[in-house]
C-alpha cells in the first residue's frame, strides 16, 4: 500500500481546484470591470435630441395627393 502517492494526489487535486477557483474569480472580476466600462461609455455617449426654438415647427405636414 503506497500512502504517500495517495496523499500527493489529493494535494494536487486541491491545488488544481483552488487554482480553478482563483481563475474563475479573476475572470468574473474582469467581466464586471469590462461591463462597467461599457455602461459608462454608453452613458457618456448618450445625447438628448436637439430642440427647436419654435415648438410649432414640424407640427403641420402638407401632403398633396
GROMACS .gro file of C-alpha atoms in nm:
model
   65
    1UNK     CA    1   0.000   0.000   0.000
    2UNK     CA    2   0.150   0.330  -0.107
    3UNK     CA    3   0.017   0.602   0.125
    4UNK     CA    4   0.246   0.879   0.007
    5UNK     CA    5   0.121   0.876  -0.353
    6UNK     CA    6  -0.244   0.899  -0.241
    7UNK     CA    7  -0.161   1.196  -0.023
    8UNK     CA    8   0.017   1.373  -0.306
    9UNK     CA    9  -0.271   1.309  -0.543
   10UNK     CA   10  -0.517   1.469  -0.305
   11UNK     CA   11  -0.292   1.771  -0.256
   12UNK     CA   12  -0.259   1.806  -0.632
   13UNK     CA   13  -0.639   1.798  -0.670
   14UNK     CA   14  -0.675   2.064  -0.400
   15UNK     CA   15  -0.415   2.282  -0.573
   16UNK     CA   16  -0.594   2.241  -0.907
   17UNK     CA   17  -0.934   2.325  -0.762
   18UNK     CA   18  -0.800   2.630  -0.580
   19UNK     CA   19  -0.629   2.745  -0.899
   20UNK     CA   20  -0.954   2.697  -1.092
   21UNK     CA   21  -1.146   2.892  -0.828
   22UNK     CA   22  -0.890   3.173  -0.839
   23UNK     CA   23  -0.909   3.181  -1.220
   24UNK     CA   24  -1.289   3.190  -1.211
   25UNK     CA   25  -1.285   3.480  -0.963
   26UNK     CA   26  -1.038   3.671  -1.179
   27UNK     CA   27  -1.249   3.610  -1.490
   28UNK     CA   28  -1.563   3.728  -1.311
   29UNK     CA   29  -1.385   4.039  -1.187
   30UNK     CA   30  -1.258   4.113  -1.540
   31UNK     CA   31  -1.608   4.071  -1.688
   32UNK     CA   32  -1.756   4.304  -1.427
   33UNK     CA   33  -1.487   4.565  -1.497
   34UNK     CA   34  -1.544   4.545  -1.873
   35UNK     CA   35  -1.922   4.562  -1.825
   36UNK     CA   36  -1.894   4.872  -1.607
   37UNK     CA   37  -1.664   5.035  -1.862
   38UNK     CA   38  -1.912   4.957  -2.142
   39UNK     CA   39  -2.204   5.103  -1.944
   40UNK     CA   40  -2.001   5.415  -1.860
   41UNK     CA   41  -1.912   5.458  -2.227
   42UNK     CA   42  -2.275   5.423  -2.337
   43UNK     CA   43  -2.392   5.671  -2.076
   44UNK     CA   44  -2.125   5.924  -2.172
   45UNK     CA   45  -2.230   5.896  -2.539
   46UNK     CA   46  -2.599   5.947  -2.463
   47UNK     CA   47  -2.713   6.267  -2.632
   48UNK     CA   48  -3.050   6.430  -2.598
   49UNK     CA   49  -3.224   6.521  -2.926
   50UNK     CA   50  -3.194   6.886  -3.029
   51UNK     CA   51  -3.492   7.106  -2.952
   52UNK     CA   52  -3.628   7.366  -3.186
   53UNK     CA   53  -3.673   7.718  -3.058
   54UNK     CA   54  -4.022   7.724  -3.214
   55UNK     CA   55  -4.250   7.450  -3.077
   56UNK     CA   56  -4.483   7.474  -3.381
   57UNK     CA   57  -4.211   7.365  -3.624
   58UNK     CA   58  -4.287   7.019  -3.758
   59UNK     CA   59  -4.646   7.012  -3.634
   60UNK     CA   60  -4.806   7.068  -3.977
   61UNK     CA   61  -4.730   6.841  -4.270
   62UNK     CA   62  -4.852   6.940  -4.617
   63UNK     CA   63  -4.945   6.640  -4.827
   64UNK     CA   64  -5.057   6.675  -5.191
   65UNK     CA   65  -5.240   6.380  -5.342
   0.00000   0.00000   0.00000
